[in-house]
PDB file of C-alpha atoms and ligand atoms in Angstrom:
ATOM      1  CA  MET A   9     -73.711 -25.221 -83.000  1.00  0.00           C
ATOM      2  CA  ARG A  10     -71.596 -24.324 -80.005  1.00  0.00           C
ATOM      3  CA  PHE A  11     -71.280 -26.473 -76.876  1.00  0.00           C
ATOM      4  CA  ASN A  12     -69.845 -24.853 -73.753  1.00  0.00           C
ATOM      5  CA  ILE A  13     -68.677 -27.716 -71.536  1.00  0.00           C
ATOM      6  CA  LEU A  14     -67.817 -26.861 -67.920  1.00  0.00           C
ATOM      7  CA  THR A  15     -65.888 -29.551 -66.102  1.00  0.00           C
ATOM      8  CA  LEU A  16     -63.191 -30.286 -63.544  1.00  0.00           C
ATOM      9  CA  PHE A  17     -61.678 -32.807 -65.997  1.00  0.00           C
ATOM     10  CA  PRO A  18     -61.250 -31.159 -69.425  1.00  0.00           C
ATOM     11  CA  GLU A  19     -58.848 -33.886 -70.534  1.00  0.00           C
ATOM     12  CA  MET A  20     -61.754 -36.347 -70.625  1.00  0.00           C
ATOM     13  CA  PHE A  21     -63.268 -34.674 -73.696  1.00  0.00           C
ATOM     14  CA  THR A  22     -60.724 -35.774 -76.320  1.00  0.00           C
ATOM     15  CA  PRO A  23     -63.263 -38.136 -77.994  1.00  0.00           C
ATOM     16  CA  LEU A  24     -65.397 -35.193 -79.135  1.00  0.00           C
ATOM     17  CA  PHE A  25     -62.439 -33.897 -81.147  1.00  0.00           C
ATOM     18  CA  THR A  26     -62.034 -37.151 -83.085  1.00  0.00           C
ATOM     19  CA  SER A  27     -64.114 -39.098 -85.603  1.00  0.00           C
ATOM     20  CA  MET A  28     -67.365 -37.613 -86.920  1.00  0.00           C
ATOM     21  CA  THR A  29     -67.805 -34.855 -84.328  1.00  0.00           C
ATOM     22  CA  GLY A  30     -64.127 -33.907 -84.709  1.00  0.00           C
ATOM     23  CA  ARG A  31     -64.484 -33.601 -88.485  1.00  0.00           C
ATOM     24  CA  ALA A  32     -67.645 -31.522 -88.060  1.00  0.00           C
ATOM     25  CA  ALA A  33     -65.731 -29.246 -85.657  1.00  0.00           C
ATOM     26  CA  GLU A  34     -62.937 -28.818 -88.226  1.00  0.00           C
ATOM     27  CA  LYS A  35     -65.550 -27.843 -90.812  1.00  0.00           C
ATOM     28  CA  GLY A  36     -66.991 -25.260 -88.419  1.00  0.00           C
ATOM     29  CA  LEU A  37     -70.378 -26.998 -88.078  1.00  0.00           C
ATOM     30  CA  LEU A  38     -69.776 -27.640 -84.366  1.00  0.00           C
ATOM     31  CA  SER A  39     -67.575 -26.087 -81.734  1.00  0.00           C
ATOM     32  CA  PHE A  40     -66.703 -27.550 -78.349  1.00  0.00           C
ATOM     33  CA  HIS A  41     -65.587 -24.976 -75.855  1.00  0.00           C
ATOM     34  CA  VAL A  42     -64.248 -26.925 -72.859  1.00  0.00           C
ATOM     35  CA  VAL A  43     -63.741 -24.860 -69.699  1.00  0.00           C
ATOM     36  CA  ASN A  44     -61.927 -26.001 -66.567  1.00  0.00           C
ATOM     37  CA  ILE A  45     -64.053 -24.912 -63.601  1.00  0.00           C
ATOM     38  CA  ARG A  46     -61.019 -25.105 -61.322  1.00  0.00           C
ATOM     39  CA  ASP A  47     -59.327 -22.298 -63.288  1.00  0.00           C
ATOM     40  CA  PHE A  48     -61.953 -19.949 -61.834  1.00  0.00           C
ATOM     41  CA  SER A  49     -61.346 -20.803 -58.185  1.00  0.00           C
ATOM     42  CA  THR A  50     -60.186 -17.786 -56.182  1.00  0.00           C
ATOM     43  CA  ASP A  51     -58.909 -20.089 -53.431  1.00  0.00           C
ATOM     44  CA  LYS A  52     -55.118 -20.186 -53.105  1.00  0.00           C
ATOM     45  CA  HIS A  53     -55.142 -23.986 -53.526  1.00  0.00           C
ATOM     46  CA  SER A  54     -57.636 -23.802 -56.429  1.00  0.00           C
ATOM     47  CA  LYS A  55     -60.200 -25.571 -54.290  1.00  0.00           C
ATOM     48  CA  ALA A  56     -63.421 -26.341 -56.157  1.00  0.00           C
ATOM     49  CA  ASP A  57     -65.241 -28.489 -53.568  1.00  0.00           C
ATOM     50  CA  ASP A  58     -65.802 -28.700 -49.803  1.00  0.00           C
ATOM     51  CA  TYR A  59     -67.686 -30.688 -47.148  1.00  0.00           C
ATOM     52  CA  PRO A  60     -71.488 -30.442 -47.154  1.00  0.00           C
ATOM     53  CA  PHE A  61     -73.224 -28.308 -44.527  1.00  0.00           C
ATOM     54  CA  GLY A  62     -75.202 -30.626 -42.274  1.00  0.00           C
ATOM     55  CA  GLY A  63     -72.595 -33.347 -42.567  1.00  0.00           C
ATOM     56  CA  GLY A  64     -72.606 -36.469 -44.654  1.00  0.00           C
ATOM     57  CA  GLN A  65     -70.486 -38.337 -47.139  1.00  0.00           C
ATOM     58  CA  GLY A  66     -68.452 -36.807 -49.945  1.00  0.00           C
ATOM     59  CA  MET A  67     -67.749 -33.339 -51.190  1.00  0.00           C
ATOM     60  CA  VAL A  68     -69.916 -30.699 -52.809  1.00  0.00           C
ATOM     61  CA  MET A  69     -68.824 -28.511 -55.732  1.00  0.00           C
ATOM     62  CA  LEU A  70     -68.573 -24.889 -54.594  1.00  0.00           C
ATOM     63  CA  PRO A  71     -70.666 -22.030 -55.956  1.00  0.00           C
ATOM     64  CA  GLN A  72     -67.851 -19.494 -56.517  1.00  0.00           C
ATOM     65  CA  PRO A  73     -65.821 -21.324 -59.216  1.00  0.00           C
ATOM     66  CA  ALA A  74     -69.058 -22.587 -60.792  1.00  0.00           C
ATOM     67  CA  PHE A  75     -70.640 -19.100 -60.987  1.00  0.00           C
ATOM     68  CA  ASP A  76     -67.484 -17.568 -62.484  1.00  0.00           C
ATOM     69  CA  ALA A  77     -67.026 -20.389 -65.006  1.00  0.00           C
ATOM     70  CA  LEU A  78     -70.673 -19.984 -66.070  1.00  0.00           C
ATOM     71  CA  ARG A  79     -70.235 -16.205 -66.366  1.00  0.00           C
ATOM     72  CA  SER A  80     -67.127 -16.685 -68.511  1.00  0.00           C
ATOM     73  CA  VAL A  81     -69.206 -18.358 -71.248  1.00  0.00           C
ATOM     74  CA  GLU A  82     -72.210 -16.040 -70.751  1.00  0.00           C
ATOM     75  CA  ALA A  83     -74.273 -19.074 -69.884  1.00  0.00           C
ATOM     76  CA  GLU A  84     -77.263 -16.882 -69.035  1.00  0.00           C
ATOM     77  CA  LYS A  85     -77.786 -16.493 -72.799  1.00  0.00           C
ATOM     78  CA  THR A  86     -78.040 -20.274 -73.321  1.00  0.00           C
ATOM     79  CA  ARG A  87     -79.932 -23.280 -72.004  1.00  0.00           C
ATOM     80  CA  VAL A  88     -77.810 -24.618 -69.137  1.00  0.00           C
ATOM     81  CA  ILE A  89     -77.881 -28.364 -68.615  1.00  0.00           C
ATOM     82  CA  TYR A  90     -76.609 -30.024 -65.476  1.00  0.00           C
ATOM     83  CA  LEU A  91     -75.872 -33.693 -66.094  1.00  0.00           C
ATOM     84  CA  SER A  92     -77.287 -35.515 -63.118  1.00  0.00           C
ATOM     85  CA  PRO A  93     -78.931 -38.870 -62.349  1.00  0.00           C
ATOM     86  CA  ARG A  94     -81.768 -36.809 -60.831  1.00  0.00           C
ATOM     87  CA  GLY A  95     -82.705 -35.238 -64.171  1.00  0.00           C
ATOM     88  CA  ARG A  96     -85.140 -35.707 -67.022  1.00  0.00           C
ATOM     89  CA  LYS A  97     -84.154 -38.776 -69.028  1.00  0.00           C
ATOM     90  CA  LEU A  98     -82.376 -37.979 -72.298  1.00  0.00           C
ATOM     91  CA  ASP A  99     -84.271 -39.271 -75.321  1.00  0.00           C
ATOM     92  CA  ARG A 100     -84.528 -38.490 -79.007  1.00  0.00           C
ATOM     93  CA  ALA A 101     -87.161 -35.790 -78.509  1.00  0.00           C
ATOM     94  CA  LEU A 102     -84.946 -33.868 -76.080  1.00  0.00           C
ATOM     95  CA  ALA A 103     -81.887 -34.314 -78.326  1.00  0.00           C
ATOM     96  CA  GLU A 104     -83.841 -32.948 -81.297  1.00  0.00           C
ATOM     97  CA  GLU A 105     -85.012 -30.006 -79.247  1.00  0.00           C
ATOM     98  CA  LEU A 106     -81.436 -29.192 -78.170  1.00  0.00           C
ATOM     99  CA  ALA A 107     -80.116 -29.574 -81.727  1.00  0.00           C
ATOM    100  CA  ARG A 108     -82.303 -26.605 -82.697  1.00  0.00           C
ATOM    101  CA  GLU A 109     -80.342 -24.331 -80.305  1.00  0.00           C
ATOM    102  CA  GLU A 110     -77.385 -22.332 -81.581  1.00  0.00           C
ATOM    103  CA  GLU A 111     -75.488 -22.756 -78.321  1.00  0.00           C
ATOM    104  CA  ILE A 112     -75.936 -24.800 -75.136  1.00  0.00           C
ATOM    105  CA  THR A 113     -73.976 -25.064 -71.894  1.00  0.00           C
ATOM    106  CA  LEU A 114     -73.287 -28.416 -70.237  1.00  0.00           C
ATOM    107  CA  PHE A 115     -72.222 -28.471 -66.609  1.00  0.00           C
ATOM    108  CA  CYS A 116     -70.541 -31.640 -65.349  1.00  0.00           C
ATOM    109  CA  GLY A 117     -70.959 -32.460 -61.691  1.00  0.00           C
ATOM    110  CA  HIS A 118     -68.515 -34.488 -59.647  1.00  0.00           C
ATOM    111  CA  TYR A 119     -68.141 -35.684 -56.088  1.00  0.00           C
ATOM    112  CA  GLU A 120     -71.454 -35.854 -54.242  1.00  0.00           C
ATOM    113  CA  GLY A 121     -73.087 -32.978 -56.054  1.00  0.00           C
ATOM    114  CA  LEU A 122     -73.254 -29.308 -56.796  1.00  0.00           C
ATOM    115  CA  ASP A 123     -74.288 -26.570 -54.380  1.00  0.00           C
ATOM    116  CA  GLN A 124     -78.035 -26.154 -54.983  1.00  0.00           C
ATOM    117  CA  ARG A 125     -77.653 -22.361 -55.289  1.00  0.00           C
ATOM    118  CA  VAL A 126     -75.816 -22.869 -58.585  1.00  0.00           C
ATOM    119  CA  ILE A 127     -78.623 -25.043 -59.950  1.00  0.00           C
ATOM    120  CA  ASP A 128     -81.314 -22.590 -58.849  1.00  0.00           C
ATOM    121  CA  THR A 129     -79.655 -19.318 -59.847  1.00  0.00           C
ATOM    122  CA  TRP A 130     -78.620 -20.502 -63.303  1.00  0.00           C
ATOM    123  CA  HIS A 131     -81.998 -22.193 -63.940  1.00  0.00           C
ATOM    124  CA  MET A 132     -80.198 -25.408 -64.768  1.00  0.00           C
ATOM    125  CA  GLU A 133     -82.149 -28.161 -66.484  1.00  0.00           C
ATOM    126  CA  GLU A 134     -81.103 -31.473 -64.976  1.00  0.00           C
ATOM    127  CA  VAL A 135     -80.662 -34.253 -67.537  1.00  0.00           C
ATOM    128  CA  SER A 136     -79.859 -37.916 -66.885  1.00  0.00           C
ATOM    129  CA  ILE A 137     -78.649 -40.417 -69.475  1.00  0.00           C
ATOM    130  CA  GLY A 138     -80.118 -43.398 -67.629  1.00  0.00           C
ATOM    131  CA  ASP A 139     -80.996 -44.992 -64.329  1.00  0.00           C
ATOM    132  CA  TYR A 140     -77.462 -45.721 -63.163  1.00  0.00           C
ATOM    133  CA  ILE A 141     -74.865 -43.610 -61.406  1.00  0.00           C
ATOM    134  CA  LEU A 142     -71.678 -42.517 -63.139  1.00  0.00           C
ATOM    135  CA  THR A 143     -68.632 -41.212 -61.288  1.00  0.00           C
ATOM    136  CA  GLY A 144     -69.233 -37.806 -62.845  1.00  0.00           C
ATOM    137  CA  GLY A 145     -71.182 -35.942 -65.487  1.00  0.00           C
ATOM    138  CA  GLU A 146     -68.410 -35.986 -68.133  1.00  0.00           C
ATOM    139  CA  LEU A 147     -69.388 -39.202 -69.896  1.00  0.00           C
ATOM    140  CA  ALA A 148     -73.034 -38.163 -69.775  1.00  0.00           C
ATOM    141  CA  ALA A 149     -72.137 -34.760 -71.304  1.00  0.00           C
ATOM    142  CA  MET A 150     -70.272 -36.541 -74.092  1.00  0.00           C
ATOM    143  CA  VAL A 151     -73.230 -38.824 -74.776  1.00  0.00           C
ATOM    144  CA  LEU A 152     -75.538 -35.814 -74.954  1.00  0.00           C
ATOM    145  CA  ALA A 153     -73.124 -33.770 -77.106  1.00  0.00           C
ATOM    146  CA  ASP A 154     -72.618 -36.717 -79.460  1.00  0.00           C
ATOM    147  CA  THR A 155     -76.282 -37.474 -80.087  1.00  0.00           C
ATOM    148  CA  VAL A 156     -77.210 -33.792 -80.400  1.00  0.00           C
ATOM    149  CA  SER A 157     -74.272 -33.237 -82.799  1.00  0.00           C
ATOM    150  CA  ARG A 158     -75.429 -35.888 -85.240  1.00  0.00           C
ATOM    151  CA  MET A 159     -78.738 -34.063 -85.561  1.00  0.00           C
ATOM    152  CA  VAL A 160     -77.077 -30.799 -86.586  1.00  0.00           C
ATOM    153  CA  PRO A 161     -77.511 -30.393 -90.369  1.00  0.00           C
ATOM    154  CA  GLY A 162     -74.397 -31.413 -92.299  1.00  0.00           C
ATOM    155  CA  VAL A 163     -72.739 -33.395 -89.492  1.00  0.00           C
ATOM    156  CA  LEU A 164     -73.826 -36.856 -90.682  1.00  0.00           C
ATOM    157  CA  ALA A 165     -72.788 -38.278 -93.984  1.00  0.00           C
ATOM    158  CA  GLY A 166     -76.093 -38.784 -95.873  1.00  0.00           C
ATOM    159  CA  GLU A 167     -76.414 -42.541 -95.502  1.00  0.00           C
ATOM    160  CA  ALA A 168     -76.513 -42.709 -91.711  1.00  0.00           C
ATOM    161  CA  SER A 169     -79.389 -40.255 -91.501  1.00  0.00           C
ATOM    162  CA  ALA A 170     -81.813 -42.661 -93.194  1.00  0.00           C
ATOM    163  CA  PHE A 171     -83.071 -43.884 -89.861  1.00  0.00           C
ATOM    164  CA  ASP A 172     -83.986 -40.406 -88.713  1.00  0.00           C
ATOM    165  CA  GLU A 173     -86.092 -39.194 -91.572  1.00  0.00           C
ATOM    166  CA  SER A 174     -87.586 -42.088 -93.492  1.00  0.00           C
ATOM    167  CA  ILE A 175     -90.240 -44.702 -92.861  1.00  0.00           C
ATOM    168  CA  TYR A 176     -87.599 -46.265 -90.600  1.00  0.00           C
ATOM    169  CA  SER A 177     -87.804 -43.403 -88.135  1.00  0.00           C
ATOM    170  CA  GLY A 178     -88.596 -44.850 -84.704  1.00  0.00           C
ATOM    171  CA  LEU A 179     -87.581 -48.396 -85.711  1.00  0.00           C
ATOM    172  CA  LEU A 180     -84.478 -50.401 -84.858  1.00  0.00           C
ATOM    173  CA  GLU A 181     -81.953 -50.847 -87.625  1.00  0.00           C
ATOM    174  CA  TYR A 182     -82.161 -53.841 -89.989  1.00  0.00           C
ATOM    175  CA  PRO A 183     -79.164 -56.243 -90.194  1.00  0.00           C
ATOM    176  CA  GLN A 184     -76.303 -55.234 -92.507  1.00  0.00           C
ATOM    177  CA  TYR A 185     -73.815 -57.432 -94.398  1.00  0.00           C
ATOM    178  CA  SER A 186     -70.684 -56.674 -96.406  1.00  0.00           C
ATOM    179  CA  GLN A 187     -67.890 -58.514 -98.228  1.00  0.00           C
ATOM    180  CA  PRO A 188     -67.187 -61.364 -98.661  1.00  0.00           C
ATOM    181  CA  ARG A 189     -70.344 -63.121 -99.838  1.00  0.00           C
ATOM    182  CA  GLU A 190     -69.258 -66.160 -97.893  1.00  0.00           C
ATOM    183  CA  PHE A 191     -67.109 -66.005 -94.767  1.00  0.00           C
ATOM    184  CA  GLU A 192     -66.086 -69.201 -92.933  1.00  0.00           C
ATOM    185  CA  GLY A 193     -69.131 -70.948 -94.390  1.00  0.00           C
ATOM    186  CA  LEU A 194     -71.515 -68.105 -93.429  1.00  0.00           C
ATOM    187  CA  GLY A 195     -73.565 -66.666 -96.274  1.00  0.00           C
ATOM    188  CA  VAL A 196     -75.642 -63.526 -96.562  1.00  0.00           C
ATOM    189  CA  PRO A 197     -79.410 -63.308 -97.269  1.00  0.00           C
ATOM    190  CA  GLU A 198     -79.980 -64.020-101.001  1.00  0.00           C
ATOM    191  CA  VAL A 199     -82.268 -61.043-101.476  1.00  0.00           C
ATOM    192  CA  LEU A 200     -79.385 -58.606-100.808  1.00  0.00           C
ATOM    193  CA  LEU A 201     -77.469 -60.073-103.764  1.00  0.00           C
ATOM    194  CA  SER A 202     -80.488 -60.001-106.100  1.00  0.00           C
ATOM    195  CA  GLY A 203     -80.046 -56.440-107.337  1.00  0.00           C
ATOM    196  CA  ASN A 204     -83.813 -56.005-106.938  1.00  0.00           C
ATOM    197  CA  HIS A 205     -83.964 -52.738-105.028  1.00  0.00           C
ATOM    198  CA  LYS A 206     -87.647 -52.927-104.301  1.00  0.00           C
ATOM    199  CA  MET A 207     -87.365 -56.425-102.798  1.00  0.00           C
ATOM    200  CA  ILE A 208     -84.291 -55.370-100.825  1.00  0.00           C
ATOM    201  CA  HIS A 209     -86.125 -52.374 -99.445  1.00  0.00           C
ATOM    202  CA  LEU A 210     -89.171 -54.449 -98.401  1.00  0.00           C
ATOM    203  CA  TRP A 211     -86.961 -57.115 -96.807  1.00  0.00           C
ATOM    204  CA  ARG A 212     -85.077 -54.484 -94.801  1.00  0.00           C
ATOM    205  CA  TYR A 213     -88.309 -52.833 -93.754  1.00  0.00           C
ATOM    206  CA  GLU A 214     -89.706 -56.163 -92.568  1.00  0.00           C
ATOM    207  CA  GLN A 215     -86.505 -56.936 -90.658  1.00  0.00           C
ATOM    208  CA  SER A 216     -86.642 -53.534 -88.941  1.00  0.00           C
ATOM    209  CA  LEU A 217     -90.279 -54.060 -88.012  1.00  0.00           C
ATOM    210  CA  MET A 218     -89.703 -57.569 -86.661  1.00  0.00           C
ATOM    211  CA  LEU A 219     -86.655 -56.589 -84.615  1.00  0.00           C
ATOM    212  CA  THR A 220     -88.509 -53.621 -83.142  1.00  0.00           C
ATOM    213  CA  ALA A 221     -91.651 -55.652 -82.364  1.00  0.00           C
ATOM    214  CA  GLU A 222     -89.561 -58.322 -80.645  1.00  0.00           C
ATOM    215  CA  ARG A 223     -87.056 -56.204 -78.718  1.00  0.00           C
ATOM    216  CA  ARG A 224     -88.877 -52.919 -78.167  1.00  0.00           C
ATOM    217  CA  PRO A 225     -92.634 -53.464 -78.166  1.00  0.00           C
ATOM    218  CA  ASP A 226     -93.026 -49.942 -76.717  1.00  0.00           C
ATOM    219  CA  LEU A 227     -91.361 -48.370 -79.785  1.00  0.00           C
ATOM    220  CA  PHE A 228     -93.258 -50.696 -82.109  1.00  0.00           C
ATOM    221  CA  GLU A 229     -96.606 -49.698 -80.679  1.00  0.00           C
ATOM    222  CA  GLN A 230     -95.698 -46.011 -81.142  1.00  0.00           C
ATOM    223  CA  TYR A 231     -94.617 -46.684 -84.712  1.00  0.00           C
ATOM    224  CA  VAL A 232     -97.851 -48.461 -85.576  1.00  0.00           C
ATOM    225  CA  LYS A 233     -99.796 -45.453 -84.313  1.00  0.00           C
ATOM    226  CA  ASN A 234     -97.593 -42.738 -85.845  1.00  0.00           C
ATOM    227  CA  HIS A 235     -95.859 -44.081 -88.957  1.00  0.00           C
ATOM    228  CA  GLY A 236     -95.612 -41.721 -91.908  1.00  0.00           C
ATOM    229  CA  GLU A 237     -96.984 -42.334 -95.368  1.00  0.00           C
ATOM    230  CA  LEU A 238     -96.471 -45.885 -96.674  1.00  0.00           C
ATOM    231  CA  SER A 239     -96.636 -47.378-100.148  1.00  0.00           C
ATOM    232  CA  LYS A 240     -99.114 -50.240-100.759  1.00  0.00           C
ATOM    233  CA  ASP A 241     -96.322 -52.832-100.467  1.00  0.00           C
ATOM    234  CA  GLU A 242     -94.864 -51.282 -97.321  1.00  0.00           C
ATOM    235  CA  ARG A 243     -98.317 -51.283 -95.784  1.00  0.00           C
ATOM    236  CA  LYS A 244     -98.715 -54.982 -96.575  1.00  0.00           C
ATOM    237  CA  VAL A 245     -95.412 -55.731 -94.851  1.00  0.00           C
ATOM    238  CA  LEU A 246     -96.454 -53.714 -91.810  1.00  0.00           C
ATOM    239  CA  GLU A 247     -99.821 -55.495 -91.634  1.00  0.00           C
ATOM    240  CA  LYS A 248     -98.093 -58.875 -91.846  1.00  0.00           C
ATOM    241  CA  VAL A 249     -95.774 -58.073 -88.936  1.00  0.00           C
ATOM    242  CA  VAL A 250     -98.595 -56.522 -86.942  1.00  0.00           C
ATOM    243  CA  GLY A 251    -100.635 -59.692 -87.596  1.00  0.00           C
ATOM    244  CA  CYS A 252     -97.840 -61.758 -86.034  1.00  0.00           C
ATOM    245  CA  CYS A 253     -97.802 -59.477 -82.960  1.00  0.00           C
ATOM    246  CA  LYS A 254    -101.579 -59.053 -82.668  1.00  0.00           C
ATOM    247  CA  ILE A 255    -101.375 -55.268 -82.406  1.00  0.00           C
ATOM    248  CA  PRO A 256    -104.161 -53.352 -84.215  1.00  0.00           C
ATOM    249  CA  VAL A 257    -102.899 -50.989 -86.984  1.00  0.00           C
TER     250      VAL A 257
HETATM  251  N1  ADE B 304     -73.934 -38.131 -63.365  1.00  0.00           N
HETATM  252  C1  ADE B 304     -73.846 -39.280 -62.675  1.00  0.00           C
HETATM  253  N2  ADE B 304     -74.684 -40.199 -63.153  1.00  0.00           N
HETATM  254  C2  ADE B 304     -75.347 -39.623 -64.202  1.00  0.00           C
HETATM  255  C3  ADE B 304     -76.349 -40.054 -65.104  1.00  0.00           C
HETATM  256  N3  ADE B 304     -76.878 -41.278 -65.046  1.00  0.00           N
HETATM  257  N4  ADE B 304     -76.770 -39.193 -66.046  1.00  0.00           N
HETATM  258  C4  ADE B 304     -76.262 -37.942 -66.102  1.00  0.00           C
HETATM  259  N5  ADE B 304     -75.322 -37.485 -65.283  1.00  0.00           N
HETATM  260  C5  ADE B 304     -74.851 -38.315 -64.336  1.00  0.00           C
END
């Protein structure tokens, strides 16, 4: 999958070229094409922003460098996303939808905003990563690119994908423990050392259910309505947790 990323601050995108997304890029599963919008300014001082018509605080990103940067990646052939606190909230459903695209274009705003003619002409979809204001769209673009990347087939090492595709889908992750068995007097739950895979699985499932019911009752309610197929034992565990929370299965 190819990400075109249009920004005034290309140097901010180093994290995408490291760790899991970096390895996936080396393998050719992902490509991050970072474009400096300022490079397209025809102004002799490479100006990319100016004062807003009508007055007011801050600067507005200009249409000319934005249009030419978008043309340079043939953004008209892709979904174009403008990261903005005004947009549709990013969630798993949107990330999954975007992961099915072969190529997307992310436009990072800065200053007080982007000339509305850019948003309208390029049919930009505005996407927000949460109800808070960042200093620019770069971090939001990285969050979006990261979560979409991990949904591209082959990017995740098998184990981490368990939460996306199994009975755990839609639940919060159960607690994990590793070596040593005892650390500064702190032990680990006995069941994990038992070697009984069925018991371990049911314990983890129960932990996931309880954490979700306690911390995210909204997700839990969804899960109870929409969970996939369960074994008899898994169903018993679910009914027990539901019984504690008084939510009908
Ligand atoms: N730009 C500034 N704040 C933002 C947010 N919350 N989400 C996406 N882009 C942004």
